[in-house]
mmCIF file of C-alpha atoms in Angstrom:
data_model
loop_
_atom_site.group_PDB
_atom_site.id
_atom_site.type_symbol
_atom_site.label_atom_id
_atom_site.label_comp_id
_atom_site.label_asym_id
_atom_site.label_seq_id
_atom_site.Cartn_x
_atom_site.Cartn_y
_atom_site.Cartn_z
ATOM 1 C CA UNK N 20 31.379 -29.330 37.644
ATOM 2 C CA UNK N 21 33.965 -27.405 35.792
ATOM 3 C CA UNK N 22 33.639 -24.599 33.316
ATOM 4 C CA UNK N 23 36.307 -24.841 30.671
ATOM 5 C CA UNK N 24 37.217 -23.498 27.279
ATOM 6 C CA UNK N 25 36.715 -25.392 24.057
ATOM 7 C CA UNK N 26 37.794 -29.000 23.925
ATOM 8 C CA UNK N 27 40.724 -29.781 21.696
ATOM 9 C CA UNK N 28 39.456 -32.471 19.404
ATOM 10 C CA UNK N 29 42.596 -33.342 17.481
ATOM 11 C CA UNK N 30 46.036 -32.110 16.629
ATOM 12 C CA UNK N 31 47.419 -31.714 13.134
ATOM 13 C CA UNK N 32 50.950 -33.043 13.378
ATOM 14 C CA UNK N 33 52.702 -30.253 11.460
ATOM 15 C CA UNK N 34 54.531 -27.146 12.608
ATOM 16 C CA UNK N 35 54.914 -28.640 16.057
ATOM 17 C CA UNK N 36 51.295 -29.737 16.301
ATOM 18 C CA UNK N 37 48.343 -27.478 15.420
ATOM 19 C CA UNK N 38 45.571 -27.951 17.944
ATOM 20 C CA UNK N 39 42.114 -28.007 16.397
ATOM 21 C CA UNK N 40 39.509 -27.115 18.964
ATOM 22 C CA UNK N 41 35.814 -27.811 19.194
ATOM 23 C CA UNK N 42 35.237 -24.191 18.177
ATOM 24 C CA UNK N 43 36.863 -24.647 14.775
ATOM 25 C CA UNK N 44 35.178 -27.951 14.019
ATOM 26 C CA UNK N 45 31.799 -26.597 15.062
ATOM 27 C CA UNK N 46 32.330 -23.610 12.816
ATOM 28 C CA UNK N 47 32.954 -26.014 9.946
ATOM 29 C CA UNK N 48 29.690 -27.740 10.712
ATOM 30 C CA UNK N 49 27.918 -24.393 10.836
ATOM 31 C CA UNK N 50 29.450 -23.441 7.490
ATOM 32 C CA UNK N 51 28.274 -26.671 5.899
ATOM 33 C CA UNK N 52 24.819 -26.170 7.370
ATOM 34 C CA UNK N 53 24.709 -22.576 6.145
ATOM 35 C CA UNK N 54 25.831 -23.639 2.689
ATOM 36 C CA UNK N 55 23.035 -26.200 2.492
ATOM 37 C CA UNK N 56 20.556 -23.662 3.842
ATOM 38 C CA UNK N 57 21.582 -21.054 1.284
ATOM 39 C CA UNK N 58 21.400 -23.627 -1.485
ATOM 40 C CA UNK N 59 17.902 -24.591 -0.386
ATOM 41 C CA UNK N 60 16.739 -20.994 -0.214
ATOM 42 C CA UNK N 61 18.153 -20.049 -3.591
ATOM 43 C CA UNK N 62 17.205 -23.302 -5.290
ATOM 44 C CA UNK N 63 15.855 -22.555 -8.763
ATOM 45 C CA UNK N 64 15.353 -18.852 -8.264
ATOM 46 C CA UNK N 65 12.844 -17.341 -10.622
ATOM 47 C CA UNK N 66 11.617 -13.931 -11.576
ATOM 48 C CA UNK N 67 8.371 -14.597 -9.785
ATOM 49 C CA UNK N 68 9.622 -15.686 -6.376
ATOM 50 C CA UNK N 69 8.235 -18.572 -4.392
ATOM 51 C CA UNK N 70 8.052 -18.502 -0.611
ATOM 52 C CA UNK N 71 11.628 -19.303 0.322
ATOM 53 C CA UNK N 72 13.101 -17.195 -2.421
ATOM 54 C CA UNK N 73 11.064 -14.247 -1.194
ATOM 55 C CA UNK N 74 12.540 -14.809 2.260
ATOM 56 C CA UNK N 75 16.072 -14.888 0.863
ATOM 57 C CA UNK N 76 15.358 -11.708 -1.123
ATOM 58 C CA UNK N 77 13.954 -10.071 1.971
ATOM 59 C CA UNK N 78 17.087 -10.937 3.904
ATOM 60 C CA UNK N 79 19.416 -9.634 1.195
ATOM 61 C CA UNK N 80 17.460 -6.400 0.814
ATOM 62 C CA UNK N 81 17.253 -5.988 4.586
ATOM 63 C CA UNK N 82 21.030 -6.225 4.912
ATOM 64 C CA UNK N 83 21.569 -3.951 1.918
ATOM 65 C CA UNK N 84 19.251 -1.313 3.313
ATOM 66 C CA UNK N 85 20.942 -1.485 6.704
ATOM 67 C CA UNK N 86 24.319 -1.026 5.062
ATOM 68 C CA UNK N 87 23.064 1.838 2.927
ATOM 69 C CA UNK N 88 21.442 3.607 5.869
ATOM 70 C CA UNK N 89 24.413 3.254 8.174
ATOM 71 C CA UNK N 90 27.377 3.660 5.891
ATOM 72 C CA UNK N 91 26.064 5.050 2.644
ATOM 73 C CA UNK N 92 27.944 2.257 0.929
ATOM 74 C CA UNK N 93 26.098 0.633 -1.915
ATOM 75 C CA UNK N 94 28.751 -1.834 -2.976
ATOM 76 C CA UNK N 95 27.923 -5.511 -3.068
ATOM 77 C CA UNK N 96 31.039 -6.617 -1.249
ATOM 78 C CA UNK N 97 30.532 -4.883 2.046
ATOM 79 C CA UNK N 98 26.838 -5.812 2.156
ATOM 80 C CA UNK N 99 27.805 -9.413 1.490
ATOM 81 C CA UNK N 100 30.362 -9.243 4.272
ATOM 82 C CA UNK N 101 27.802 -7.858 6.707
ATOM 83 C CA UNK N 102 25.340 -10.542 5.645
ATOM 84 C CA UNK N 103 27.995 -13.200 6.127
ATOM 85 C CA UNK N 104 28.870 -11.822 9.515
ATOM 86 C CA UNK N 105 25.244 -11.860 10.587
ATOM 87 C CA UNK N 106 24.490 -15.345 9.312
ATOM 88 C CA UNK N 107 27.675 -16.876 10.695
ATOM 89 C CA UNK N 108 27.276 -15.206 14.066
ATOM 90 C CA UNK N 109 23.656 -16.178 14.525
ATOM 91 C CA UNK N 110 24.170 -19.740 13.298
ATOM 92 C CA UNK N 111 27.240 -20.225 15.485
ATOM 93 C CA UNK N 112 25.341 -19.015 18.517
ATOM 94 C CA UNK N 113 22.281 -21.072 17.665
ATOM 95 C CA UNK N 114 24.404 -24.197 17.291
ATOM 96 C CA UNK N 115 24.035 -24.540 21.053
ATOM 97 C CA UNK N 116 20.450 -25.595 20.364
ATOM 98 C CA UNK N 117 21.646 -28.860 18.857
ATOM 99 C CA UNK N 118 24.068 -29.468 21.691
ATOM 100 C CA UNK N 119 27.217 -28.096 20.128
ATOM 101 C CA UNK N 120 29.455 -25.744 22.005
ATOM 102 C CA UNK N 121 28.780 -22.453 20.197
ATOM 103 C CA UNK N 122 31.914 -21.167 18.454
ATOM 104 C CA UNK N 123 30.902 -17.674 19.517
ATOM 105 C CA UNK N 124 31.407 -18.762 23.128
ATOM 106 C CA UNK N 125 35.106 -18.733 22.331
ATOM 107 C CA UNK N 126 36.865 -15.379 22.466
ATOM 108 C CA UNK N 127 39.222 -16.468 19.706
ATOM 109 C CA UNK N 128 36.306 -16.556 17.258
ATOM 110 C CA UNK N 129 34.739 -13.222 18.082
ATOM 111 C CA UNK N 130 38.091 -11.518 18.396
ATOM 112 C CA UNK N 131 39.187 -12.794 14.988
ATOM 113 C CA UNK N 132 35.961 -11.472 13.472
ATOM 114 C CA UNK N 133 36.384 -8.145 15.236
ATOM 115 C CA UNK N 134 39.940 -7.961 13.947
ATOM 116 C CA UNK N 135 38.555 -8.099 10.414
ATOM 117 C CA UNK N 136 36.206 -5.247 11.277
ATOM 118 C CA UNK N 137 39.209 -3.373 12.673
ATOM 119 C CA UNK N 138 41.046 -3.819 9.376
ATOM 120 C CA UNK N 139 38.045 -2.705 7.370
ATOM 121 C CA UNK N 140 37.737 0.411 9.523
ATOM 122 C CA UNK N 141 41.424 1.268 9.151
ATOM 123 C CA UNK N 142 41.387 0.664 5.385
ATOM 124 C CA UNK N 143 38.282 2.820 5.015
ATOM 125 C CA UNK N 144 39.959 5.606 6.938
ATOM 126 C CA UNK N 145 43.089 5.393 4.819
ATOM 127 C CA UNK N 146 40.965 5.450 1.692
ATOM 128 C CA UNK N 147 39.055 8.552 2.676
ATOM 129 C CA UNK N 148 41.834 10.485 4.414
ATOM 130 C CA UNK N 149 44.862 9.305 2.484
ATOM 131 C CA UNK N 150 47.768 7.745 4.290
ATOM 132 C CA UNK N 151 49.053 11.130 5.488
ATOM 133 C CA UNK N 152 45.702 12.296 6.735
ATOM 134 C CA UNK N 153 45.151 8.926 8.355
ATOM 135 C CA UNK N 154 48.393 9.142 10.332
ATOM 136 C CA UNK N 155 47.681 12.756 11.184
ATOM 137 C CA UNK N 156 44.263 11.836 12.554
ATOM 138 C CA UNK N 157 46.010 10.035 15.409
ATOM 139 C CA UNK N 158 47.625 13.306 16.445
ATOM 140 C CA UNK N 159 44.437 15.299 16.521
ATOM 141 C CA UNK N 160 43.473 17.412 18.287
ATOM 142 C CA UNK N 161 46.961 17.482 19.852
ATOM 143 C CA UNK N 162 50.124 15.406 19.844
ATOM 144 C CA UNK N 163 49.483 14.296 23.398
ATOM 145 C CA UNK N 164 46.328 12.458 22.262
ATOM 146 C CA UNK N 165 48.275 9.849 20.282
ATOM 147 C CA UNK N 166 48.098 7.025 22.846
ATOM 148 C CA UNK N 167 44.437 7.679 23.527
ATOM 149 C CA UNK N 168 43.624 7.704 19.862
ATOM 150 C CA UNK N 169 45.394 4.388 19.404
ATOM 151 C CA UNK N 170 43.593 2.925 22.412
ATOM 152 C CA UNK N 171 40.343 4.279 21.016
ATOM 153 C CA UNK N 172 40.893 2.508 17.718
ATOM 154 C CA UNK N 173 41.899 -0.776 19.289
ATOM 155 C CA UNK N 174 39.147 -0.648 21.885
ATOM 156 C CA UNK N 175 36.495 -0.835 19.186
ATOM 157 C CA UNK N 176 37.130 -4.404 18.020
ATOM 158 C CA UNK N 177 38.035 -5.599 21.496
ATOM 159 C CA UNK N 178 34.814 -4.323 23.006
ATOM 160 C CA UNK N 179 32.840 -5.811 20.131
ATOM 161 C CA UNK N 180 34.557 -9.152 20.541
ATOM 162 C CA UNK N 181 34.206 -9.306 24.290
ATOM 163 C CA UNK N 182 30.571 -8.235 24.231
ATOM 164 C CA UNK N 183 29.677 -10.951 21.755
ATOM 165 C CA UNK N 184 31.768 -13.615 23.446
ATOM 166 C CA UNK N 185 30.566 -12.821 26.953
ATOM 167 C CA UNK N 186 26.882 -12.815 26.073
ATOM 168 C CA UNK N 187 27.002 -16.203 24.430
ATOM 169 C CA UNK N 188 29.465 -17.712 26.870
ATOM 170 C CA UNK N 189 27.478 -16.534 29.865
ATOM 171 C CA UNK N 190 24.417 -18.063 28.302
ATOM 172 C CA UNK N 191 26.206 -21.406 28.229
ATOM 173 C CA UNK N 192 27.534 -20.989 31.733
ATOM 174 C CA UNK N 193 24.168 -20.072 33.156
ATOM 175 C CA UNK N 194 22.628 -23.008 31.348
ATOM 176 C CA UNK N 195 25.176 -25.362 32.890
ATOM 177 C CA UNK N 196 24.858 -23.801 36.321
ATOM 178 C CA UNK N 197 21.107 -24.032 36.190
ATOM 179 C CA UNK N 198 21.391 -27.675 35.193
ATOM 180 C CA UNK N 199 23.666 -28.444 38.092
ATOM 181 C CA UNK N 200 21.613 -26.405 40.534
ATOM 182 C CA UNK N 201 18.296 -27.927 39.512
ATOM 183 C CA UNK N 202 19.727 -31.425 39.668
ATOM 184 C CA UNK N 203 20.988 -30.686 43.156
ATOM 185 C CA UNK N 204 17.612 -29.242 44.144
ATOM 186 C CA UNK N 205 15.779 -32.233 42.737
ATOM 187 C CA UNK N 206 17.950 -34.648 44.619
ATOM 188 C CA UNK N 207 17.747 -32.649 47.823
ATOM 189 C CA UNK N 208 13.973 -32.256 47.794
ATOM 190 C CA UNK N 209 12.766 -35.420 46.120
ATOM 191 C CA UNK N 210 15.732 -37.732 46.744
ATOM 192 C CA UNK N 211 14.331 -38.858 50.056
ATOM 193 C CA UNK N 212 11.063 -39.719 48.353
ATOM 194 C CA UNK N 213 12.879 -42.119 46.091
ATOM 195 C CA UNK N 214 12.690 -39.989 42.916
ATOM 196 C CA UNK N 215 16.077 -40.241 41.305
ATOM 197 C CA UNK N 216 15.169 -38.384 38.093
ATOM 198 C CA UNK N 217 16.094 -34.650 38.378
ATOM 199 C CA UNK N 218 12.545 -33.599 37.624
ATOM 200 C CA UNK N 219 13.150 -29.906 38.359
ATOM 201 C CA UNK N 220 15.348 -29.749 35.312
ATOM 202 C CA UNK N 221 12.197 -29.765 33.186
ATOM 203 C CA UNK N 222 10.902 -26.338 32.256
ATOM 204 C CA UNK N 223 13.046 -23.601 33.659
ATOM 205 C CA UNK N 224 16.140 -24.278 31.512
ATOM 206 C CA UNK N 225 13.942 -24.146 28.434
ATOM 207 C CA UNK N 226 12.838 -20.630 29.321
ATOM 208 C CA UNK N 227 16.391 -19.565 30.037
ATOM 209 C CA UNK N 228 17.492 -21.148 26.784
ATOM 210 C CA UNK N 229 14.800 -19.211 24.965
ATOM 211 C CA UNK N 230 16.388 -16.008 26.196
ATOM 212 C CA UNK N 231 20.071 -16.830 26.071
ATOM 213 C CA UNK N 232 20.150 -19.039 23.016
ATOM 214 C CA UNK N 233 17.443 -17.712 20.716
ATOM 215 C CA UNK N 234 16.968 -14.097 21.694
ATOM 216 C CA UNK N 235 20.564 -13.560 22.765
ATOM 217 C CA UNK N 236 21.943 -15.124 19.604
ATOM 218 C CA UNK N 237 19.862 -12.897 17.403
ATOM 219 C CA UNK N 238 20.523 -9.760 19.398
ATOM 220 C CA UNK N 239 24.263 -10.346 19.567
ATOM 221 C CA UNK N 240 24.526 -11.047 15.854
ATOM 222 C CA UNK N 241 22.507 -7.938 15.127
ATOM 223 C CA UNK N 242 24.501 -5.792 17.535
ATOM 224 C CA UNK N 243 27.719 -7.096 16.037
ATOM 225 C CA UNK N 244 26.805 -6.140 12.484
ATOM 226 C CA UNK N 245 25.264 -2.837 13.584
ATOM 227 C CA UNK N 246 28.509 -1.895 15.313
ATOM 228 C CA UNK N 247 30.462 -3.014 12.270
ATOM 229 C CA UNK N 248 28.390 -0.763 10.035
ATOM 230 C CA UNK N 249 28.362 2.186 12.408
ATOM 231 C CA UNK N 250 32.138 2.176 12.844
ATOM 232 C CA UNK N 251 32.810 1.689 9.148
ATOM 233 C CA UNK N 252 30.282 4.423 8.421
ATOM 234 C CA UNK N 253 32.108 6.743 10.801
ATOM 235 C CA UNK N 254 35.389 5.900 9.143
ATOM 236 C CA UNK N 255 33.947 6.850 5.774
ATOM 237 C CA UNK N 256 32.356 10.035 7.054
ATOM 238 C CA UNK N 257 35.577 11.390 8.618
ATOM 239 C CA UNK N 258 36.454 12.979 5.296
ATOM 240 C CA UNK N 259 33.749 15.604 5.684
ATOM 241 C CA UNK L 5 42.227 -31.754 26.922
ATOM 242 C CA UNK L 6 40.650 -28.302 26.717
ATOM 243 C CA UNK L 7 41.638 -24.743 26.040
ATOM 244 C CA UNK L 8 41.467 -22.106 28.705
ATOM 245 C CA UNK L 9 38.212 -20.194 28.938
ATOM 246 C CA UNK L 10 39.846 -17.126 27.493
ATOM 247 C CA UNK L 11 42.430 -18.246 25.061
ATOM 248 C CA UNK L 12 43.443 -17.505 21.566
ATOM 249 C CA UNK L 13 46.260 -18.919 19.634
ATOM 250 C CA UNK L 14 47.500 -18.085 16.179
ATOM 251 C CA UNK L 15 46.091 -21.292 14.655
ATOM 252 C CA UNK L 16 42.662 -20.498 16.108
ATOM 253 C CA UNK L 17 42.720 -17.056 14.579
ATOM 254 C CA UNK L 18 43.951 -18.314 11.223
ATOM 255 C CA UNK L 19 41.304 -21.036 11.165
ATOM 256 C CA UNK L 20 38.606 -18.560 12.064
ATOM 257 C CA UNK L 21 39.705 -16.223 9.305
ATOM 258 C CA UNK L 22 39.788 -19.034 6.793
ATOM 259 C CA UNK L 23 36.330 -20.090 7.888
ATOM 260 C CA UNK L 24 35.122 -16.528 7.581
ATOM 261 C CA UNK L 25 36.617 -16.263 4.104
ATOM 262 C CA UNK L 26 34.973 -19.504 3.017
ATOM 263 C CA UNK L 27 31.544 -18.571 4.308
ATOM 264 C CA UNK L 28 31.957 -15.058 2.909
ATOM 265 C CA UNK L 29 32.606 -16.465 -0.548
ATOM 266 C CA UNK L 30 29.683 -18.834 -0.195
ATOM 267 C CA UNK L 31 27.301 -16.097 0.916
ATOM 268 C CA UNK L 32 28.530 -13.740 -1.765
ATOM 269 C CA UNK L 33 28.434 -16.224 -4.621
ATOM 270 C CA UNK L 34 25.384 -18.269 -3.738
ATOM 271 C CA UNK L 35 23.190 -15.822 -1.866
ATOM 272 C CA UNK L 36 23.876 -12.185 -2.634
ATOM 273 C CA UNK L 37 24.904 -12.456 -6.255
ATOM 274 C CA UNK L 38 21.986 -14.543 -7.553
ATOM 275 C CA UNK L 39 19.406 -12.785 -5.417
ATOM 276 C CA UNK L 40 20.649 -9.358 -6.419
ATOM 277 C CA UNK L 41 20.773 -10.497 -10.010
ATOM 278 C CA UNK L 42 17.211 -11.701 -10.008
ATOM 279 C CA UNK L 43 16.000 -8.551 -8.257
ATOM 280 C CA UNK L 44 17.756 -6.336 -10.767
ATOM 281 C CA UNK L 45 16.381 -8.400 -13.614
ATOM 282 C CA UNK L 46 12.904 -8.032 -12.228
ATOM 283 C CA UNK L 47 13.316 -4.309 -11.736
ATOM 284 C CA UNK L 48 14.512 -3.936 -15.295
ATOM 285 C CA UNK L 49 11.603 -5.943 -16.568
ATOM 286 C CA UNK L 50 9.109 -3.872 -14.622
ATOM 287 C CA UNK L 51 10.713 -0.712 -15.923
ATOM 288 C CA UNK L 52 10.524 -2.032 -19.470
ATOM 289 C CA UNK L 53 6.935 -2.979 -18.954
ATOM 290 C CA UNK L 54 6.050 0.495 -17.735
ATOM 291 C CA UNK L 55 7.902 2.018 -20.650
ATOM 292 C CA UNK L 56 6.108 -0.217 -23.104
ATOM 293 C CA UNK L 57 2.749 0.520 -21.524
ATOM 294 C CA UNK L 58 3.438 4.221 -21.760
ATOM 295 C CA UNK L 59 4.372 3.932 -25.411
ATOM 296 C CA UNK L 60 1.284 1.892 -26.133
ATOM 297 C CA UNK L 61 -0.869 4.461 -24.394
ATOM 298 C CA UNK L 62 0.668 7.268 -26.381
ATOM 299 C CA UNK L 63 0.154 5.342 -29.586
ATOM 300 C CA UNK L 64 -3.446 4.648 -28.682
ATOM 301 C CA UNK L 65 -4.035 8.303 -27.952
ATOM 302 C CA UNK L 66 -2.559 9.287 -31.295
ATOM 303 C CA UNK L 67 -4.705 6.745 -33.064
ATOM 304 C CA UNK L 68 -7.769 7.967 -31.226
ATOM 305 C CA UNK L 69 -7.082 11.543 -32.286
ATOM 306 C CA UNK L 70 -6.561 10.390 -35.846
ATOM 307 C CA UNK L 71 -9.748 8.386 -35.876
ATOM 308 C CA UNK L 72 -11.733 11.186 -34.345
ATOM 309 C CA UNK L 73 -10.487 13.523 -37.018
ATOM 310 C CA UNK L 74 -11.285 11.036 -39.757
ATOM 311 C CA UNK L 75 -14.711 10.439 -38.332
ATOM 312 C CA UNK L 76 -15.479 14.123 -38.151
ATOM 313 C CA UNK L 77 -14.330 14.561 -41.711
ATOM 314 C CA UNK L 78 -16.398 11.619 -42.857
ATOM 315 C CA UNK L 79 -19.423 12.941 -41.081
ATOM 316 C CA UNK L 80 -19.057 16.347 -42.694
ATOM 317 C CA UNK L 81 -18.569 14.763 -46.079
ATOM 318 C CA UNK L 82 -21.600 12.579 -45.622
ATOM 319 C CA UNK L 83 -23.676 15.551 -44.625
ATOM 320 C CA UNK L 84 -22.527 17.431 -47.711
ATOM 321 C CA UNK L 85 -23.245 14.493 -49.957
ATOM 322 C CA UNK L 86 -26.718 14.150 -48.542
ATOM 323 C CA UNK L 87 -27.269 17.870 -48.903
ATOM 324 C CA UNK L 88 -26.109 17.852 -52.511
ATOM 325 C CA UNK L 89 -28.204 14.858 -53.314
ATOM 326 C CA UNK L 90 -31.221 16.401 -51.698
ATOM 327 C CA UNK L 91 -30.699 19.592 -53.636
ATOM 328 C CA UNK L 92 -30.239 17.757 -56.892
ATOM 329 C CA UNK L 93 -33.315 15.676 -56.279
ATOM 330 C CA UNK L 94 -35.301 18.757 -55.345
ATOM 331 C CA UNK L 95 -34.299 20.625 -58.468
ATOM 332 C CA UNK L 96 -34.999 17.625 -60.619
ATOM 333 C CA UNK L 97 -38.366 17.172 -59.023
ATOM 334 C CA UNK L 98 -39.069 20.850 -59.521
ATOM 335 C CA UNK L 99 -38.145 20.607 -63.185
ATOM 336 C CA UNK L 100 -40.294 17.547 -63.627
ATOM 337 C CA UNK L 101 -43.245 19.190 -61.951
ATOM 338 C CA UNK L 102 -42.701 22.308 -63.997
ATOM 339 C CA UNK L 103 -42.535 20.332 -67.193
ATOM 340 C CA UNK L 104 -45.591 18.382 -66.200
ATOM 341 C CA UNK L 105 -47.435 21.589 -65.505
ATOM 342 C CA UNK L 106 -46.444 23.033 -68.845
ATOM 343 C CA UNK L 107 -47.428 19.866 -70.612
ATOM 344 C CA UNK L 108 -50.678 19.724 -68.784
ATOM 345 C CA UNK L 109 -51.343 23.332 -69.687
ATOM 346 C CA UNK L 110 -50.597 22.670 -73.293
ATOM 347 C CA UNK L 111 -52.806 19.650 -73.267
ATOM 348 C CA UNK L 112 -55.547 21.589 -71.620
ATOM 349 C CA UNK L 113 -55.309 24.375 -74.142
ATOM 350 C CA UNK L 114 -55.232 22.010 -77.004
ATOM 351 C CA UNK L 115 -58.157 20.132 -75.615
ATOM 352 C CA UNK L 116 -60.080 23.274 -75.011
ATOM 353 C CA UNK L 117 -59.365 24.476 -78.514
ATOM 354 C CA UNK L 118 -60.466 21.181 -79.883
ATOM 355 C CA UNK L 119 -63.564 21.239 -77.797
ATOM 356 C CA UNK L 120 -64.293 24.737 -79.026
ATOM 357 C CA UNK L 121 -63.704 23.681 -82.545
ATOM 358 C CA UNK L 122 -65.919 20.675 -82.195
ATOM 359 C CA UNK L 123 -68.550 22.772 -80.535
ATOM 360 C CA UNK L 124 -68.432 25.290 -83.346
ATOM 361 C CA UNK L 125 -68.602 22.593 -85.867
ATOM 362 C CA UNK L 126 -71.459 20.804 -84.252
ATOM 363 C CA UNK L 127 -73.272 24.107 -83.827
ATOM 364 C CA UNK L 128 -72.744 24.953 -87.443
ATOM 365 C CA UNK L 129 -73.955 21.576 -88.398
ATOM 366 C CA UNK L 130 -76.928 21.949 -86.161
ATOM 367 C CA UNK L 131 -77.753 25.299 -87.627
ATOM 368 C CA UNK L 132 -77.405 23.986 -91.119
ATOM 369 C CA UNK L 133 -79.715 21.199 -90.305
ATOM 370 C CA UNK L 134 -82.147 23.467 -88.484
ATOM 371 C CA UNK L 135 -82.070 25.944 -91.354
ATOM 372 C CA UNK L 136 -82.808 23.150 -93.737
ATOM 373 C CA UNK L 137 -85.627 21.952 -91.592
ATOM 374 C CA UNK L 138 -87.020 25.452 -91.204
ATOM 375 C CA UNK L 139 -86.656 26.058 -94.879
ATOM 376 C CA UNK L 140 -88.432 22.918 -95.745
ATOM 377 C CA UNK L 141 -91.145 23.591 -93.222
ATOM 378 C CA UNK L 142 -91.538 27.197 -94.285
ATOM 379 C CA UNK L 143 -91.574 26.344 -97.921
ATOM 380 C CA UNK L 144 -94.173 23.800 -97.216
ATOM 381 C CA UNK L 145 -96.217 26.371 -95.373
ATOM 382 C CA UNK L 146 -96.073 29.171 -97.882
ATOM 383 C CA UNK L 147 -95.455 27.367 -101.078
ATOM 384 C CA UNK L 148 -94.191 29.288 -103.968
ATOM 385 C CA UNK L 149 -94.941 32.612 -102.616
ATOM 386 C CA UNK L 150 -91.408 33.304 -102.246
ATOM 387 C CA UNK L 151 -88.431 32.276 -104.186
ATOM 388 C CA UNK L 152 -85.963 29.937 -102.713
ATOM 389 C CA UNK L 153 -83.389 32.708 -102.500
ATOM 390 C CA UNK L 154 -85.645 35.023 -100.558
ATOM 391 C CA UNK L 155 -86.438 32.440 -98.035
ATOM 392 C CA UNK L 156 -82.945 31.448 -97.613
ATOM 393 C CA UNK L 157 -81.946 35.030 -97.102
ATOM 394 C CA UNK L 158 -84.499 35.564 -94.418
ATOM 395 C CA UNK L 159 -83.780 32.328 -92.673
ATOM 396 C CA UNK L 160 -80.118 32.917 -92.685
ATOM 397 C CA UNK L 161 -80.623 36.277 -91.145
ATOM 398 C CA UNK L 162 -82.749 34.809 -88.424
ATOM 399 C CA UNK L 163 -80.321 32.048 -87.860
ATOM 400 C CA UNK L 164 -77.458 34.426 -87.602
ATOM 401 C CA UNK L 165 -79.356 36.334 -84.983
ATOM 402 C CA UNK L 166 -80.014 33.176 -83.124
ATOM 403 C CA UNK L 167 -76.418 32.205 -83.442
ATOM 404 C CA UNK L 168 -75.262 35.411 -81.955
ATOM 405 C CA UNK L 169 -77.662 34.946 -79.151
ATOM 406 C CA UNK L 170 -76.577 31.428 -78.508
ATOM 407 C CA UNK L 171 -73.032 32.423 -78.405
#
């Protein structure tokens, strides 16, 4: 077997051929699914909420409270961004459950998301410190710290991206490896008895999937948004 | 054809950002905005309800105070009216009884006087008759020995004595 990156599904024949990978197409599917899900959950919202509306309200308030606690921001936009980030991340990771290659198992995806977080952090800092103060902050406490400060800033999104990517990707890899290994084991042990079905593949992968796909997806999405909020919160607090 | 395990190209990044933008707009417009709207609406309504309830309570308390005052006043008034009426009735009754007493007294006196008068009259009559009878009897007994005037004088004297005694 071979562990590879995302398959390239088709190429748009402009600008010298834009390759569209599995990751992008799967993200589109996730977006469509999320759109339908959101539409279902907010279908005919009323003042007295029914079950699914209450769930949607709970989610929105949960995200808002998290944002408020961690950044002190009360604006709708940032909360909506955090909510988006969470939903997209978790749904992308969970897409492995229906046999898709999770878009979050592609560094390009998580790194692009983290880049947005990086921009938000930098913009927040500029807003609170002013452009002069912002540039000066790279020289503190001394001029010599400039490269380290820059590395420190850049390390934030990179570490976020790699953490998210690795967790999901490793989940996929381990799943594949387990599949291969259990098939091999089945054949080796039961092959001589004339059982050609890899019977050992039943059971264990499900438990692993429970951890890597369900639990891991949730945890990684949560960690991703928590880090987003913490770093943005720090950027806002630097003014004090 | 596949990408490398760790690979990112500009198109990938641009696509991912576009995807993120699209889903961000969807989440913002279709999830956060309506849900926040409905929550705020509900909060406002609850606040209004509390406010209205408070106002109603205050109003009720005012009304209660007013009614209590009115009731107290009415009770006092009623008591006074009853008192006045009782007094008036009492005085009227007193007057009536007084008048009745006076009238009764008058009647009694009148009656007594009449009785006295009738008694006197009947006595006088009786005496007259008795004197006549005595006269006749006496004259029959001692005929012509005395004149009529003498007899009468004597008899009248006796009678007067008797009369005084009877009285």
